[in-house]
mmCIF file of C-alpha atoms in Angstrom:
data_model
loop_
_atom_site.group_PDB
_atom_site.id
_atom_site.type_symbol
_atom_site.label_atom_id
_atom_site.label_comp_id
_atom_site.label_asym_id
_atom_site.label_seq_id
_atom_site.Cartn_x
_atom_site.Cartn_y
_atom_site.Cartn_z
ATOM 1 C CA MET A 1 -94.054 -38.809 11.167
ATOM 2 C CA GLU A 2 -91.465 -39.338 8.383
ATOM 3 C CA ARG A 3 -94.125 -40.122 5.809
ATOM 4 C CA SER A 4 -95.960 -36.842 6.735
ATOM 5 C CA ARG A 5 -92.804 -34.770 6.142
ATOM 6 C CA THR A 6 -92.074 -36.535 2.788
ATOM 7 C CA SER A 7 -95.843 -35.839 1.653
ATOM 8 C CA GLU A 8 -95.554 -32.238 2.698
ATOM 9 C CA ALA A 9 -92.161 -31.897 0.712
ATOM 10 C CA ASP A 10 -93.825 -33.476 -2.275
ATOM 11 C CA LEU A 11 -96.793 -31.210 -2.226
ATOM 12 C CA ARG A 12 -94.461 -28.263 -1.927
ATOM 13 C CA ARG A 13 -92.615 -29.526 -4.931
ATOM 14 C CA ALA A 14 -95.894 -30.047 -6.843
ATOM 15 C CA ILE A 15 -97.008 -26.578 -6.133
ATOM 16 C CA LEU A 16 -93.729 -25.088 -7.338
ATOM 17 C CA ASP A 17 -93.654 -27.143 -10.582
ATOM 18 C CA THR A 18 -97.314 -26.283 -11.598
ATOM 19 C CA ALA A 19 -96.784 -22.713 -10.731
ATOM 20 C CA ARG A 20 -93.766 -22.739 -12.935
ATOM 21 C CA ARG A 21 -95.502 -24.095 -15.834
ATOM 22 C CA LEU A 22 -98.440 -21.721 -15.454
ATOM 23 C CA LEU A 23 -96.310 -18.619 -15.215
ATOM 24 C CA VAL A 24 -94.508 -19.483 -18.377
ATOM 25 C CA ARG A 25 -97.547 -20.324 -20.266
ATOM 26 C CA GLU A 26 -100.047 -17.932 -18.919
ATOM 27 C CA GLY A 27 -98.066 -15.241 -17.259
ATOM 28 C CA TYR A 28 -98.214 -13.684 -13.802
ATOM 29 C CA LYS A 29 -101.793 -12.441 -14.052
ATOM 30 C CA GLY A 30 -102.949 -15.956 -15.166
ATOM 31 C CA LEU A 31 -101.444 -17.409 -11.987
ATOM 32 C CA THR A 32 -103.737 -17.985 -9.035
ATOM 33 C CA MET A 33 -103.723 -20.346 -6.101
ATOM 34 C CA ARG A 34 -107.042 -21.751 -7.105
ATOM 35 C CA ARG A 35 -105.686 -22.730 -10.492
ATOM 36 C CA ILE A 36 -102.646 -24.277 -8.922
ATOM 37 C CA ALA A 37 -104.913 -26.269 -6.439
ATOM 38 C CA ARG A 38 -107.051 -27.465 -9.226
ATOM 39 C CA ALA A 39 -104.154 -28.790 -11.223
ATOM 40 C CA ILE A 40 -102.665 -30.762 -8.342
ATOM 41 C CA GLY A 41 -105.979 -31.887 -6.862
ATOM 42 C CA TYR A 42 -105.639 -30.036 -3.462
ATOM 43 C CA SER A 43 -107.649 -27.221 -2.100
ATOM 44 C CA ALA A 44 -106.341 -23.581 -2.133
ATOM 45 C CA THR A 45 -105.925 -23.742 1.566
ATOM 46 C CA ALA A 46 -103.255 -26.367 1.236
ATOM 47 C CA ILE A 47 -101.433 -24.004 -1.069
ATOM 48 C CA TYR A 48 -101.628 -21.276 1.496
ATOM 49 C CA LEU A 49 -100.103 -23.402 4.132
ATOM 50 C CA HIS A 50 -96.914 -23.340 1.940
ATOM 51 C CA PHE A 51 -96.970 -19.945 0.305
ATOM 52 C CA ASP A 52 -98.620 -16.818 1.844
ATOM 53 C CA ASN A 53 -99.375 -15.509 -1.786
ATOM 54 C CA LYS A 54 -98.341 -15.912 -5.430
ATOM 55 C CA ASP A 55 -95.628 -13.335 -4.936
ATOM 56 C CA ALA A 56 -94.111 -15.774 -2.410
ATOM 57 C CA LEU A 57 -94.436 -18.483 -5.024
ATOM 58 C CA PHE A 58 -92.757 -16.385 -7.736
ATOM 59 C CA HIS A 59 -89.943 -15.495 -5.412
ATOM 60 C CA ALA A 60 -89.448 -19.147 -4.439
ATOM 61 C CA LEU A 61 -89.155 -20.088 -8.184
ATOM 62 C CA ILE A 62 -86.561 -17.270 -8.818
ATOM 63 C CA GLU A 63 -84.548 -18.500 -5.929
ATOM 64 C CA GLU A 64 -84.591 -22.081 -7.048
ATOM 65 C CA GLY A 65 -83.517 -20.959 -10.506
ATOM 66 C CA MET A 66 -80.727 -18.711 -9.130
ATOM 67 C CA GLU A 67 -79.438 -21.688 -7.003
ATOM 68 C CA ARG A 68 -79.324 -23.949 -9.981
ATOM 69 C CA LEU A 69 -77.364 -21.368 -12.182
ATOM 70 C CA TYR A 70 -74.976 -20.907 -9.359
ATOM 71 C CA ALA A 71 -74.420 -24.646 -8.997
ATOM 72 C CA ALA A 72 -73.676 -24.741 -12.759
ATOM 73 C CA PHE A 73 -71.493 -21.748 -12.569
ATOM 74 C CA ARG A 74 -69.407 -23.219 -9.608
ATOM 75 C CA GLU A 75 -68.937 -26.556 -11.516
ATOM 76 C CA ALA A 76 -67.866 -24.779 -14.534
ATOM 77 C CA ALA A 77 -65.427 -22.396 -12.754
ATOM 78 C CA ALA A 78 -63.857 -25.444 -10.849
ATOM 79 C CA ARG A 79 -62.615 -26.923 -14.117
ATOM 80 C CA HIS A 80 -60.291 -23.865 -14.781
ATOM 81 C CA PRO A 81 -59.006 -22.644 -11.469
ATOM 82 C CA ASP A 82 -55.583 -21.383 -13.023
ATOM 83 C CA ASP A 83 -56.731 -20.022 -16.172
ATOM 84 C CA PRO A 84 -59.283 -17.083 -15.964
ATOM 85 C CA VAL A 85 -59.817 -16.876 -19.837
ATOM 86 C CA GLN A 86 -60.861 -20.441 -19.997
ATOM 87 C CA ARG A 87 -62.940 -20.013 -16.761
ATOM 88 C CA LEU A 88 -64.720 -17.163 -18.360
ATOM 89 C CA GLN A 89 -65.544 -19.210 -21.430
ATOM 90 C CA ALA A 90 -66.789 -22.029 -19.304
ATOM 91 C CA LEU A 91 -68.898 -19.636 -17.421
ATOM 92 C CA CYS A 92 -70.316 -18.267 -20.641
ATOM 93 C CA ARG A 93 -71.200 -21.725 -21.854
ATOM 94 C CA ALA A 94 -72.738 -22.757 -18.549
ATOM 95 C CA TYR A 95 -75.050 -19.527 -18.675
ATOM 96 C CA VAL A 96 -76.183 -20.309 -22.148
ATOM 97 C CA ALA A 97 -76.632 -24.217 -21.448
ATOM 98 C CA PHE A 98 -78.831 -23.193 -18.351
ATOM 99 C CA GLY A 99 -80.887 -20.773 -20.316
ATOM 100 C CA LEU A 100 -81.689 -23.499 -22.911
ATOM 101 C CA ASP A 101 -81.867 -26.581 -20.702
ATOM 102 C CA GLN A 102 -83.851 -24.633 -17.884
ATOM 103 C CA ALA A 103 -85.948 -22.461 -20.069
ATOM 104 C CA GLU A 104 -89.017 -22.119 -17.705
ATOM 105 C CA TYR A 105 -86.624 -21.230 -14.938
ATOM 106 C CA TYR A 106 -84.623 -18.720 -17.198
ATOM 107 C CA GLU A 107 -87.882 -16.975 -18.335
ATOM 108 C CA ILE A 108 -89.164 -16.588 -14.887
ATOM 109 C CA MET A 109 -85.898 -15.313 -13.487
ATOM 110 C CA PHE A 110 -84.936 -12.897 -16.271
ATOM 111 C CA MET A 111 -87.872 -12.285 -18.728
ATOM 112 C CA ALA A 112 -91.033 -12.121 -16.565
ATOM 113 C CA HIS A 113 -91.832 -8.592 -15.366
ATOM 114 C CA PRO A 114 -94.912 -8.530 -13.165
ATOM 115 C CA GLU A 115 -96.201 -5.007 -12.664
ATOM 116 C CA HIS A 116 -97.371 -5.345 -9.156
ATOM 117 C CA MET A 117 -95.129 -8.095 -7.561
ATOM 118 C CA GLU A 118 -93.727 -7.429 -4.228
ATOM 119 C CA ARG A 119 -90.110 -6.339 -4.280
ATOM 120 C CA TYR A 120 -87.668 -9.450 -4.219
ATOM 121 C CA PRO A 121 -86.388 -9.932 -0.703
ATOM 122 C CA ALA A 122 -83.006 -8.247 -0.002
ATOM 123 C CA GLU A 123 -81.573 -11.523 1.421
ATOM 124 C CA LYS A 124 -82.632 -13.511 -1.741
ATOM 125 C CA TYR A 125 -81.179 -10.814 -3.919
ATOM 126 C CA ARG A 126 -77.847 -11.053 -2.164
ATOM 127 C CA ARG A 127 -77.680 -14.766 -2.680
ATOM 128 C CA ALA A 128 -78.778 -14.375 -6.367
ATOM 129 C CA ARG A 129 -76.103 -11.776 -6.803
ATOM 130 C CA ARG A 130 -73.499 -14.645 -6.189
ATOM 131 C CA ASN A 131 -73.804 -15.388 -9.966
ATOM 132 C CA LEU A 132 -72.643 -12.146 -11.048
ATOM 133 C CA ASP A 133 -69.938 -12.029 -8.485
ATOM 134 C CA LEU A 134 -68.381 -15.269 -10.016
ATOM 135 C CA LEU A 135 -68.112 -13.497 -13.311
ATOM 136 C CA ALA A 136 -66.668 -10.557 -11.586
ATOM 137 C CA GLU A 137 -64.165 -12.503 -9.717
ATOM 138 C CA THR A 138 -63.084 -14.165 -12.905
ATOM 139 C CA LEU A 139 -62.361 -10.939 -14.832
ATOM 140 C CA ALA A 140 -60.643 -9.432 -11.697
ATOM 141 C CA ASP A 141 -58.455 -12.420 -11.620
ATOM 142 C CA GLY A 142 -57.684 -12.266 -15.302
ATOM 143 C CA HIS A 143 -56.930 -8.563 -15.108
ATOM 144 C CA ALA A 144 -54.646 -9.136 -12.335
ATOM 145 C CA ARG A 145 -52.616 -11.779 -14.277
ATOM 146 C CA GLY A 146 -52.691 -9.515 -17.418
ATOM 147 C CA MET A 147 -54.792 -11.910 -19.315
ATOM 148 C CA LEU A 148 -57.934 -9.864 -19.411
ATOM 149 C CA ASP A 149 -58.490 -6.273 -19.849
ATOM 150 C CA ALA A 150 -61.064 -5.667 -17.256
ATOM 151 C CA PRO A 151 -60.220 -2.742 -14.695
ATOM 152 C CA GLU A 152 -63.823 -2.499 -13.655
ATOM 153 C CA PRO A 153 -64.820 -6.252 -13.099
ATOM 154 C CA ARG A 154 -68.302 -5.551 -11.781
ATOM 155 C CA VAL A 155 -68.975 -3.539 -14.890
ATOM 156 C CA GLY A 156 -67.568 -6.066 -17.000
ATOM 157 C CA ALA A 157 -69.442 -8.752 -15.369
ATOM 158 C CA SER A 158 -72.811 -7.017 -16.147
ATOM 159 C CA ILE A 159 -71.636 -6.464 -19.788
ATOM 160 C CA VAL A 160 -70.968 -10.216 -20.231
ATOM 161 C CA TRP A 161 -74.344 -10.945 -18.407
ATOM 162 C CA SER A 162 -76.205 -8.660 -20.881
ATOM 163 C CA SER A 163 -74.458 -10.157 -23.961
ATOM 164 C CA LEU A 164 -75.339 -13.762 -23.145
ATOM 165 C CA HIS A 165 -78.877 -12.667 -22.018
ATOM 166 C CA GLY A 166 -79.529 -11.153 -25.387
ATOM 167 C CA ALA A 167 -78.205 -14.299 -27.268
ATOM 168 C CA VAL A 168 -80.334 -16.776 -24.808
ATOM 169 C CA SER A 169 -83.401 -14.567 -25.236
ATOM 170 C CA LEU A 170 -83.195 -14.544 -29.065
ATOM 171 C CA LEU A 171 -82.773 -18.239 -29.182
ATOM 172 C CA LEU A 172 -85.564 -18.988 -26.816
ATOM 173 C CA ALA A 173 -87.843 -16.623 -28.831
ATOM 174 C CA HIS A 174 -86.836 -18.445 -32.154
ATOM 175 C CA ARG A 175 -85.552 -14.971 -33.422
ATOM 176 C CA VAL A 176 -82.126 -16.124 -34.735
ATOM 177 C CA ASP A 177 -81.877 -16.184 -38.540
ATOM 178 C CA VAL A 178 -82.728 -19.836 -39.463
ATOM 179 C CA ARG A 179 -79.740 -19.767 -41.858
ATOM 180 C CA ILE A 180 -77.510 -19.713 -38.947
ATOM 181 C CA ALA A 181 -76.898 -22.889 -36.874
ATOM 182 C CA PRO A 182 -77.719 -22.385 -33.343
ATOM 183 C CA GLU A 183 -74.171 -23.925 -32.328
ATOM 184 C CA VAL A 184 -72.449 -21.177 -34.632
ATOM 185 C CA PHE A 185 -74.626 -18.495 -33.233
ATOM 186 C CA ILE A 186 -73.743 -19.412 -29.707
ATOM 187 C CA HIS A 187 -70.020 -19.874 -30.365
ATOM 188 C CA ALA A 188 -69.841 -16.527 -32.023
ATOM 189 C CA ALA A 189 -71.681 -14.791 -29.219
ATOM 190 C CA ILE A 190 -69.361 -16.077 -26.592
ATOM 191 C CA ALA A 191 -66.241 -15.645 -28.790
ATOM 192 C CA HIS A 192 -67.244 -11.874 -29.217
ATOM 193 C CA THR A 193 -68.065 -11.412 -25.625
ATOM 194 C CA ILE A 194 -64.612 -12.819 -24.500
ATOM 195 C CA HIS A 195 -62.779 -11.222 -27.274
ATOM 196 C CA GLY A 196 -63.906 -7.770 -25.884
ATOM 197 C CA PHE A 197 -61.931 -8.282 -22.757
ATOM 198 C CA LEU A 198 -58.663 -9.689 -24.234
ATOM 199 C CA PRO A 199 -55.709 -7.276 -24.365
ATOM 200 C CA VAL A 200 -55.084 -5.806 -27.782
ATOM 201 C CA ARG A 201 -52.011 -7.925 -28.389
ATOM 202 C CA GLU A 202 -53.946 -11.231 -27.708
ATOM 203 C CA ALA A 203 -55.572 -13.270 -30.451
ATOM 204 C CA PRO A 204 -59.146 -14.740 -29.506
ATOM 205 C CA VAL A 205 -58.758 -17.844 -27.473
ATOM 206 C CA VAL A 206 -61.929 -19.922 -27.620
ATOM 207 C CA SER A 207 -62.768 -23.589 -27.964
ATOM 208 C CA PRO A 208 -63.951 -25.055 -31.158
ATOM 209 C CA ILE A 209 -67.811 -25.033 -31.813
ATOM 210 C CA LEU A 210 -69.479 -27.615 -29.655
ATOM 211 C CA PRO A 211 -72.760 -29.364 -30.648
ATOM 212 C CA LEU A 212 -75.912 -28.633 -28.551
ATOM 213 C CA ALA A 213 -77.417 -31.152 -26.395
ATOM 214 C CA ASP A 214 -80.017 -33.263 -28.272
ATOM 215 C CA GLY A 215 -82.984 -32.082 -26.013
ATOM 216 C CA ALA A 216 -82.134 -28.564 -26.407
ATOM 217 C CA ARG A 217 -81.875 -28.751 -30.250
ATOM 218 C CA LYS A 218 -85.011 -30.813 -30.604
ATOM 219 C CA ARG A 219 -86.922 -28.518 -28.286
ATOM 220 C CA PHE A 220 -85.980 -25.115 -29.732
ATOM 221 C CA PHE A 221 -84.503 -25.492 -33.201
ATOM 222 C CA GLU A 222 -86.049 -28.538 -35.207
ATOM 223 C CA GLY A 223 -88.831 -27.965 -37.487
ATOM 224 C CA ASP A 224 -88.705 -24.109 -37.086
ATOM 225 C CA GLY A 225 -89.916 -21.965 -39.931
ATOM 226 C CA GLU A 226 -88.445 -18.619 -40.979
ATOM 227 C CA ALA A 227 -87.333 -16.372 -38.205
ATOM 228 C CA ALA A 228 -89.349 -13.282 -37.854
#
């Protein structure tokens, strides 16, 4: 019985991993249960035992990605419980790191736009929104302490998100001027985002430029030609 449960768990994992790769490479229209089945060596019937349709697969991948991002956010926030400015910076860095290190999830979560996909379930959306809530709570804490100018923290959280999403999207698409080092671009994007919430009397409070992880640099930036 235990072996059977493990086998089913492994099959579900294989389905999701294969679907994730197909979605990123060929898009929503190119994803079919038959193609997934062929790729993992099972029948399409076996896929349907785990997922009713490809929308259910798509939703499961979004949910997985959101949970991974939330775990990264919680870890980042926990390092600065008493300093909302440093906490905001840590959350920004965690967001960018997630986007670069988990690029397939990121593209599915935020960059894929199927025209005819079923609506994302409300309960899953509420869980996904916890990521935005962590940003809003940090801004609200900073505003209450007089360290951040964020009278509308939910609006501010969406502004932070949109700024970081723009930066990550450009990096993933290789659309950043190749004369700009990726670390410098990321540092500047985060610094300007945070600076927008600092009271006028405050100078920017950001850490030094940090190097990218070797994997992210090798995957996205080494050997690029001129940016479009």
